[in-house]
Amino acid sequence: MAAKAFDLVVIGAGPGGYVAAIRAAQLGLSVAIVERENLGGICLNWGCIPTKALLRSSEVFHLMHRAKEFGLKADNIGYDLDAVVKRSRGVAKQLSGGIGHLMKKNKITVLMGEATIPARGKVQVKTDKGTEDLTAKNIILATGARARELPGLEADGDRVWTYRNALQPPHMPKKLLVIGSGAIGIEFASFYNTLGSETTVVEVMDRILPVEDAEISAFAKKAFEKQGMKILQKATVKKLDRSKDKVTAHIEVGGKVETQDFDTVISAVGIVGNTEGLGLDGLGVKVDRTHVVVDEYCRTGVDGLYAIGDIAGAPWLAHKASHEGVMVAELIAGRHPHPVRPEAIAGCTYCQPQVASVGYTEAKARELGYDIKVGHFPFIGNGKAIALGEAEGMIKTIFDAKTGELLGAHMAGAEVTELIQGYVVARTLETTEADLMNTVFPHPTLSEMMHESVLDAYGRAIHF
């Protein structure tokens, strides 16, 4: 059977791949997309979306316990873990189904199966019905990543979990160990801790949420400890002894190894790019520590072959993948898109309190040689935050003292994952401190703190 010809074949239908396919189709290209598991990828099915649904349940549960503060009554508060998980899976299913609809609407050929690239411009797909051969002027690799497994700490789905097991827990952890305090680890620690698990977080670096600004990490740590979480920094889990109803963890802290028993362990120690089985070696694609090496336009160095999203390296964020997908589709269609700059991409962590940031940390800005001005504003100084009963939080802004350029913004507190976009837009528009100071922020809103933090950097804060 003759190979089907396309302008573009996308391998992987996560937030990078399916968005690239839609944009390419909008630009008039003939597009096929190959997916081996679920449309929407990890993000929609096992990542961003279902975790936010879980975290929303724990947030409501937390607020129910605070009912008295708001003059309300709520007695015999409890939860049904199966129902919480069922809601989360339903949300994921609804969105995954929506992707299928978008593929049809944009006349994109969808092939469910495993793809390999036997030669430049060729894609072979193993489906349930056999093998399909495709030819493509352009190929986008959007195969994503999976959880990293450390020797001796491998998940078994019973007592030791990956994020997937944590999304569909076989039991409610009574005593939980979370290994790793990046976004995934901290979000699950926050979820289970709020529902009553006695939670310990172990982080190998000198602080939790290590990619965040040091002040934000310290603020978050204090908040988590106040909620009853135990946090061990500069600590390593050396090994896990497993038995039927418990796991004994050997944890090294300060040169000493101590043992602790837990009934559940979640391993969240980073990710590994899905580069195997694609035939990349034969094409001459460079792979560095499981990630495809690309230039600023996601080109692999092999003509007509691009890599986007998690497989193309940090930051490992769905919105970065989507934006790269659009950029590559436009490049293929002969447009002139701007490259995606990692420092212009916001990071959001949906724990309690939420954490969000964009641009350089204070330490990074100093390391790069900037003369900086730094502003802060606490939630306690904001009327809306107090009215919401969310007076714990902070906003920090960093400016280039010479030019007034906004170098970075860092936040912890209620709804900061929504607020951060104001600073993202400001950075994209190359806004200066003067522009932000002259912007009128509505009252009463949490966003006013963004204004005050800018004013504070220049000694002009009004309410603090």
Coordinates of C-alpha atoms in Angstrom, one line a residue:
M1 CA 0.0 0.0 0.0
A2 CA 1.4 3.4 -0.9
A3 CA 2.5 5.7 1.9
K4 CA 0.1 8.5 2.8
A5 CA 1.8 11.9 2.3
F6 CA 1.4 14.9 4.6
D7 CA 3.0 18.3 5.0
L8 CA 3.5 17.5 8.7
V9 CA 3.4 14.5 11.0
V10 CA 3.3 15.2 14.7
I11 CA 4.4 12.3 17.0
G12 CA 2.7 12.7 20.4
A13 CA -0.7 14.3 21.1
G14 CA 0.0 16.1 24.4
P15 CA -0.2 19.9 24.9
G16 CA 2.7 20.4 22.5
G17 CA 1.7 18.0 19.8
Y18 CA -2.0 18.6 19.5
V19 CA -1.5 22.4 19.6
A20 CA 1.2 22.2 16.9
A21 CA -1.2 20.1 14.7
I22 CA -4.1 22.5 15.1
R23 CA -2.0 25.6 14.3
A24 CA -0.4 23.9 11.3
A25 CA -3.9 22.9 10.0
Q26 CA -5.1 26.5 10.5
L27 CA -2.2 27.6 8.3
G28 CA -3.4 25.2 5.5
L29 CA -1.0 22.3 6.0
S30 CA -2.1 18.7 5.7
V31 CA -1.4 17.2 9.1
A32 CA -1.3 13.7 10.8
I33 CA -0.8 13.2 14.5
V34 CA 0.3 9.9 16.1
E35 CA -0.5 9.0 19.7
R36 CA 0.2 5.8 21.5
E37 CA -1.9 6.3 24.6
N38 CA -4.3 9.2 25.2
L39 CA -5.1 12.4 23.2
G40 CA -4.1 15.3 25.5
G41 CA -1.0 13.4 26.7
I42 CA 0.2 13.3 30.3
C43 CA -1.0 16.9 31.0
L44 CA -4.7 16.3 30.4
N45 CA -4.9 12.7 31.5
W46 CA -2.3 12.2 34.2
G47 CA -0.8 15.6 35.0
C48 CA -1.8 19.3 35.1
I49 CA -5.6 18.8 34.9
P50 CA -6.4 15.9 37.1
T51 CA -4.0 17.1 39.8
K52 CA -5.7 20.5 39.8
A53 CA -9.1 18.8 40.2
L54 CA -7.7 16.8 43.2
L55 CA -6.2 19.9 44.7
R56 CA -9.5 21.8 44.4
S57 CA -11.2 19.1 46.4
S58 CA -8.5 19.4 49.2
E59 CA -8.8 23.2 49.1
V60 CA -12.6 23.1 49.6
F61 CA -12.1 20.5 52.4
H62 CA -9.6 22.9 54.0
L63 CA -12.0 25.8 53.7
M64 CA -14.8 23.7 55.3
H65 CA -12.7 23.3 58.4
R66 CA -12.4 27.1 58.5
A67 CA -16.2 27.7 58.2
K68 CA -16.4 29.2 61.7
E69 CA -14.0 32.0 60.7
F70 CA -16.5 33.1 58.1
G71 CA -19.5 32.9 60.4
L72 CA -20.6 29.6 58.9
K73 CA -21.4 26.2 60.3
A74 CA -20.2 22.9 58.9
D75 CA -20.3 19.8 61.1
N76 CA -19.0 16.3 60.7
I77 CA -16.7 17.3 57.8
G78 CA -15.3 14.3 55.9
Y79 CA -14.4 13.1 52.5
D80 CA -14.9 10.2 50.2
L81 CA -11.5 9.5 48.5
D82 CA -13.1 7.4 45.7
A83 CA -15.5 10.2 44.9
V84 CA -12.7 12.8 44.9
V85 CA -10.7 10.6 42.5
K86 CA -13.7 9.9 40.4
R87 CA -14.3 13.7 39.9
S88 CA -10.7 14.2 38.9
R89 CA -10.8 11.4 36.3
G90 CA -14.1 12.8 35.0
V91 CA -12.5 16.2 34.4
A92 CA -9.6 14.6 32.6
K93 CA -11.9 12.5 30.4
Q94 CA -14.0 15.5 29.5
L95 CA -11.0 17.4 28.3
S96 CA -9.4 14.4 26.5
G97 CA -12.6 13.9 24.6
G98 CA -12.6 17.6 23.6
I99 CA -9.2 17.1 21.9
G100 CA -10.7 14.4 19.7
H101 CA -13.4 16.8 18.6
L102 CA -10.7 19.5 17.8
M103 CA -8.8 17.0 15.7
K104 CA -11.9 16.3 13.6
K105 CA -12.9 20.0 13.4
N106 CA -9.4 20.8 12.0
K107 CA -9.4 17.8 9.6
I108 CA -6.3 16.3 11.2
T109 CA -5.7 12.6 10.6
V110 CA -5.3 10.8 14.0
L111 CA -3.4 7.5 14.2
M112 CA -3.4 5.6 17.5
G113 CA -0.2 3.6 17.7
E114 CA 3.6 3.6 18.2
A115 CA 5.6 5.7 15.7
T116 CA 9.2 5.3 14.5
I117 CA 11.1 7.3 11.9
P118 CA 12.9 4.8 9.7
A119 CA 14.4 7.5 7.5
R120 CA 14.3 11.3 7.0
G121 CA 10.7 12.3 6.0
K122 CA 9.2 8.9 6.8
V123 CA 7.1 7.8 9.7
Q124 CA 6.0 4.2 10.4
V125 CA 3.1 3.7 12.8
K126 CA 2.3 0.3 14.4
T127 CA -1.5 0.3 15.1
D128 CA -3.9 -2.4 16.3
K129 CA -4.7 -3.1 12.6
G130 CA -1.1 -3.3 11.4
T131 CA 1.5 -0.9 10.1
E132 CA 0.9 2.4 8.4
D133 CA 3.5 4.2 6.4
L134 CA 3.5 8.0 6.1
T135 CA 5.7 10.4 4.3
A136 CA 6.1 13.9 5.7
K137 CA 7.9 17.1 4.6
N138 CA 8.2 17.9 8.3
I139 CA 8.1 15.9 11.5
I140 CA 7.6 17.3 15.0
L141 CA 8.7 15.1 18.0
A142 CA 6.4 15.8 20.9
T143 CA 6.7 12.6 22.8
G144 CA 7.0 14.1 26.2
A145 CA 8.5 12.5 29.3
R146 CA 7.9 10.1 32.1
A147 CA 8.8 9.9 35.8
R148 CA 12.4 9.3 36.6
E149 CA 13.0 6.1 38.6
L150 CA 16.0 6.0 40.9
P151 CA 17.6 2.5 41.6
G152 CA 16.1 1.0 44.7
L153 CA 13.3 3.6 44.8
E154 CA 11.3 2.2 41.9
A155 CA 7.5 2.4 42.2
D156 CA 5.5 -0.8 42.7
G157 CA 2.0 0.8 42.6
D158 CA 1.2 -0.6 46.0
R159 CA 3.3 1.1 48.7
V160 CA 5.7 3.1 46.5
W161 CA 3.9 5.4 44.0
T162 CA 4.6 7.5 40.9
Y163 CA 2.4 10.5 40.2
R164 CA 0.0 8.1 38.3
N165 CA -0.5 5.9 41.3
A166 CA -1.0 9.1 43.5
L167 CA -3.8 10.2 41.1
Q168 CA -5.6 6.9 41.6
P169 CA -4.5 5.8 45.1
P170 CA -5.1 2.2 46.1
H171 CA -5.4 3.4 49.7
M172 CA -5.3 6.7 51.7
P173 CA -1.8 7.2 53.1
K174 CA -1.7 7.5 56.9
K175 CA 2.0 8.2 57.0
L176 CA 3.4 9.5 53.7
L177 CA 6.9 10.1 52.4
V178 CA 7.4 12.3 49.4
I179 CA 10.8 12.1 47.7
G180 CA 11.4 15.4 45.8
S181 CA 10.0 18.9 46.4
G182 CA 9.6 20.2 42.9
A183 CA 6.1 21.1 41.7
I184 CA 4.8 17.5 41.4
G185 CA 6.1 16.4 44.8
I186 CA 4.9 19.5 46.7
E187 CA 1.4 19.4 45.0
F188 CA 0.9 15.8 46.2
A189 CA 2.4 16.5 49.6
S190 CA 0.0 19.4 49.9
F191 CA -3.1 17.3 48.7
Y192 CA -2.5 14.4 51.0
N193 CA -1.4 16.5 54.0
T194 CA -4.6 18.5 53.8
L195 CA -6.7 15.3 53.8
G196 CA -4.9 14.2 57.0
S197 CA -1.8 12.2 56.0
E198 CA 1.2 12.6 58.2
T199 CA 3.5 13.9 55.5
T200 CA 7.3 14.1 55.3
V201 CA 9.1 15.7 52.3
V202 CA 12.7 14.8 51.5
E203 CA 14.7 17.2 49.3
V204 CA 18.3 16.6 48.2
M205 CA 18.9 20.4 47.6
D206 CA 19.4 22.9 50.3
R207 CA 15.7 24.1 50.0
I208 CA 12.3 23.0 48.8
L209 CA 11.0 24.2 45.5
P210 CA 14.6 24.7 44.4
V211 CA 13.9 26.5 41.1
E212 CA 12.0 29.3 43.0
D213 CA 13.5 32.4 44.5
A214 CA 15.1 31.6 47.9
E215 CA 12.7 33.9 49.8
I216 CA 9.7 32.2 48.3
S217 CA 11.1 28.8 49.1
A218 CA 11.6 29.8 52.7
F219 CA 8.1 31.3 52.9
A220 CA 6.5 28.2 51.5
K221 CA 8.5 25.9 53.9
K222 CA 7.3 27.9 56.9
A223 CA 3.7 27.7 55.6
F224 CA 3.9 23.9 55.0
E225 CA 5.5 23.2 58.4
K226 CA 2.7 25.3 60.0
Q227 CA 0.2 22.9 58.3
G228 CA 2.0 19.9 60.0
M229 CA 4.3 18.8 57.2
K230 CA 7.8 17.6 58.1
I231 CA 10.5 18.9 55.7
L232 CA 14.0 17.5 55.4
Q233 CA 16.4 19.5 53.2
K234 CA 19.9 18.4 52.1
A235 CA 18.6 14.9 52.6
T236 CA 18.7 11.7 50.5
V237 CA 16.6 8.6 50.6
K238 CA 19.3 5.9 50.3
K239 CA 17.1 2.9 50.1
L240 CA 13.6 1.5 50.8
D241 CA 12.9 -1.8 52.6
R242 CA 9.4 -2.9 51.5
S243 CA 7.1 -5.2 53.4
K244 CA 3.4 -6.0 53.1
D245 CA 2.0 -3.0 55.1
K246 CA 5.0 -0.6 55.4
V247 CA 8.1 0.8 53.8
T248 CA 11.2 1.5 55.8
A249 CA 13.1 4.5 54.4
H250 CA 16.8 4.9 55.0
I251 CA 17.2 8.7 55.0
E252 CA 20.6 10.4 55.1
V253 CA 20.6 13.9 56.8
G254 CA 23.7 15.7 57.9
G255 CA 25.9 12.7 57.3
K256 CA 23.8 10.3 59.4
V257 CA 21.5 7.7 58.1
E258 CA 18.3 7.2 60.1
T259 CA 15.4 4.8 59.4
Q260 CA 11.7 5.8 59.4
D261 CA 8.6 3.7 58.6
F262 CA 5.9 4.9 56.2
D263 CA 2.8 3.2 54.8
T264 CA 3.2 5.0 51.5
V265 CA 6.0 6.7 49.5
I266 CA 5.6 9.0 46.4
S267 CA 8.7 9.3 44.2
A268 CA 8.8 12.7 42.4
V269 CA 12.5 13.0 41.5
G270 CA 12.3 14.5 38.0
I271 CA 11.5 13.2 34.5
V272 CA 13.1 11.3 31.7
G273 CA 12.5 12.2 28.0
N274 CA 10.7 9.6 25.8
T275 CA 13.4 9.3 23.2
E276 CA 13.6 5.5 22.9
G277 CA 12.2 3.5 20.0
L278 CA 11.9 6.5 17.6
G279 CA 14.9 5.7 15.5
L280 CA 16.7 8.9 16.5
D281 CA 20.2 7.3 16.5
G282 CA 19.9 6.4 12.8
L283 CA 18.9 10.0 11.9
G284 CA 21.9 11.6 13.7
V285 CA 19.7 13.4 16.3
K286 CA 21.7 14.6 19.3
V287 CA 20.3 13.4 22.6
D288 CA 21.7 14.8 25.9
R289 CA 20.6 13.1 29.2
T290 CA 17.4 11.8 27.6
H291 CA 16.5 15.1 26.0
V292 CA 16.8 16.0 22.3
V293 CA 19.2 18.9 21.7
V294 CA 17.5 21.8 19.8
D295 CA 18.1 25.4 18.8
E296 CA 15.9 28.3 19.8
Y297 CA 13.4 27.4 17.1
C298 CA 13.2 23.7 18.2
R299 CA 15.2 22.5 15.2
T300 CA 17.1 19.3 15.8
G301 CA 19.8 19.9 13.2
V302 CA 18.2 17.2 11.0
D303 CA 16.4 18.9 8.1
G304 CA 12.6 19.0 8.6
L305 CA 12.8 17.4 12.1
Y306 CA 11.8 19.4 15.2
A307 CA 11.4 18.6 18.9
I308 CA 9.1 20.5 21.3
G309 CA 8.0 20.3 24.9
D310 CA 9.4 18.0 27.6
I311 CA 11.5 16.0 25.2
A312 CA 13.3 19.2 24.2
G313 CA 14.3 20.0 27.8
A314 CA 13.5 22.5 30.6
P315 CA 11.3 24.1 31.6
W316 CA 9.1 21.1 31.6
L317 CA 5.8 22.9 31.4
A318 CA 2.7 22.3 29.3
H319 CA 2.4 26.0 28.3
K320 CA 6.0 26.0 27.1
A321 CA 5.2 22.9 24.9
S322 CA 2.1 24.5 23.4
H323 CA 3.8 27.8 22.6
E324 CA 6.7 25.9 21.0
G325 CA 4.2 23.9 19.0
V326 CA 2.6 27.1 17.6
M327 CA 6.1 28.6 16.9
V328 CA 7.2 25.5 14.9
A329 CA 3.9 25.2 12.9
E330 CA 4.4 28.9 11.9
L331 CA 8.0 28.3 11.0
I332 CA 7.1 25.4 8.8
A333 CA 4.3 27.4 7.1
G334 CA 6.9 30.1 6.2
R335 CA 6.0 32.6 8.9
H336 CA 8.5 34.4 11.1
P337 CA 7.7 33.7 14.7
H338 CA 9.6 34.9 17.7
P339 CA 11.6 32.1 19.5
V340 CA 10.2 31.0 22.9
R341 CA 12.4 32.4 25.7
P342 CA 12.6 30.2 28.8
E343 CA 12.9 33.2 31.1
A344 CA 9.6 34.6 29.8
I345 CA 7.6 31.4 30.8
A346 CA 5.8 31.4 34.2
G347 CA 6.0 28.5 36.6
C348 CA 3.0 27.7 38.7
T349 CA 2.7 25.3 41.7
Y350 CA -0.8 24.7 43.0
C351 CA 0.0 23.8 46.6
Q352 CA -1.4 25.7 49.6
P353 CA -0.2 28.5 49.5
Q354 CA 0.2 28.6 45.7
V355 CA 3.6 29.6 44.3
A356 CA 4.2 31.3 40.9
S357 CA 7.1 33.1 39.3
V358 CA 8.5 34.4 36.0
G359 CA 11.9 35.6 35.0
Y360 CA 15.1 35.7 37.1
T361 CA 15.3 35.0 40.8
E362 CA 17.2 37.6 42.9
A363 CA 20.2 35.3 43.1
K364 CA 20.2 34.8 39.3
A365 CA 19.8 38.5 38.5
R366 CA 22.9 39.3 40.7
E367 CA 24.8 36.4 39.2
L368 CA 24.2 37.8 35.7
G369 CA 25.7 41.1 36.9
Y370 CA 22.6 43.2 37.1
D371 CA 22.4 46.2 39.5
I372 CA 18.9 45.5 40.9
K373 CA 16.1 47.0 42.8
V374 CA 13.9 44.6 44.8
G375 CA 10.3 45.3 46.0
H376 CA 8.1 43.2 48.4
F377 CA 4.5 43.4 49.4
P378 CA 2.7 41.1 52.0
F379 CA -0.8 39.9 51.7
I380 CA -1.5 41.2 55.2
G381 CA -1.4 44.7 53.7
N382 CA -4.1 44.0 51.1
G383 CA -7.8 44.5 51.9
K384 CA -9.1 41.8 49.5
A385 CA -6.7 39.2 50.9
I386 CA -7.9 40.0 54.4
A387 CA -11.6 39.9 53.3
L388 CA -10.9 36.5 51.7
G389 CA -9.3 35.2 54.9
E390 CA -6.1 34.7 52.9
A391 CA -3.7 37.2 54.7
E392 CA -0.6 34.9 54.4
G393 CA 1.5 35.5 51.3
M394 CA 4.0 37.8 49.6
I395 CA 4.9 39.3 46.2
K396 CA 8.4 40.1 45.2
T397 CA 9.6 42.1 42.1
I398 CA 13.1 42.5 40.8
F399 CA 14.1 45.4 38.4
D400 CA 17.2 46.4 36.6
A401 CA 18.2 49.6 38.5
K402 CA 19.7 51.1 35.3
T403 CA 16.8 50.6 32.8
G404 CA 13.8 49.8 35.0
E405 CA 13.3 46.5 33.1
L406 CA 11.2 44.0 35.1
L407 CA 13.7 41.1 35.5
G408 CA 11.6 38.8 37.7
A409 CA 8.5 38.4 39.8
H410 CA 7.9 35.8 42.5
M411 CA 4.8 35.1 44.6
A412 CA 3.4 32.8 47.2
G413 CA -0.2 33.0 48.5
A414 CA -3.9 32.7 47.4
E415 CA -4.5 32.8 43.6
V416 CA -0.9 33.8 42.7
T417 CA -1.0 31.3 39.8
E418 CA -3.6 33.6 38.2
L419 CA -1.9 36.9 39.2
I420 CA 1.5 36.0 37.7
Q421 CA 0.2 36.5 34.2
G422 CA 0.1 40.3 34.8
Y423 CA 3.9 40.2 35.1
V424 CA 4.3 37.8 32.2
V425 CA 2.4 40.3 29.9
A426 CA 4.5 43.1 31.4
R427 CA 7.8 41.3 30.5
T428 CA 6.6 40.4 27.0
L429 CA 5.7 44.1 26.4
E430 CA 9.1 45.1 27.8
T431 CA 7.3 47.2 30.4
T432 CA 9.4 49.4 32.8
E433 CA 8.8 50.2 36.4
A434 CA 7.3 53.6 35.3
D435 CA 4.7 51.9 33.1
L436 CA 3.7 49.6 36.0
M437 CA 3.6 52.5 38.5
N438 CA 1.3 54.4 36.1
T439 CA -1.1 51.5 35.6
V440 CA -4.3 51.8 37.6
F441 CA -5.1 48.5 39.4
P442 CA -8.7 47.9 40.4
H443 CA -9.7 48.0 44.1
P444 CA -10.3 45.8 46.0
T445 CA -8.3 43.1 44.3
L446 CA -5.3 40.9 45.1
S447 CA -3.7 42.5 42.0
E448 CA -3.1 45.7 43.8
M449 CA -0.3 44.0 45.7
M450 CA 1.5 43.7 42.3
H451 CA 1.4 47.4 42.0
E452 CA 2.6 47.9 45.6
S453 CA 5.5 45.5 45.2
V454 CA 6.7 47.6 42.2
L455 CA 6.3 50.8 44.2
D456 CA 8.2 49.2 47.1
A457 CA 11.2 48.5 44.8
Y458 CA 11.5 52.3 44.4
G459 CA 10.7 53.2 48.0
R460 CA 7.2 54.4 47.1
A461 CA 4.9 51.7 48.6
I462 CA 1.7 53.3 50.0
H463 CA 0.2 50.6 52.3
F464 CA 3.3 49.1 53.8

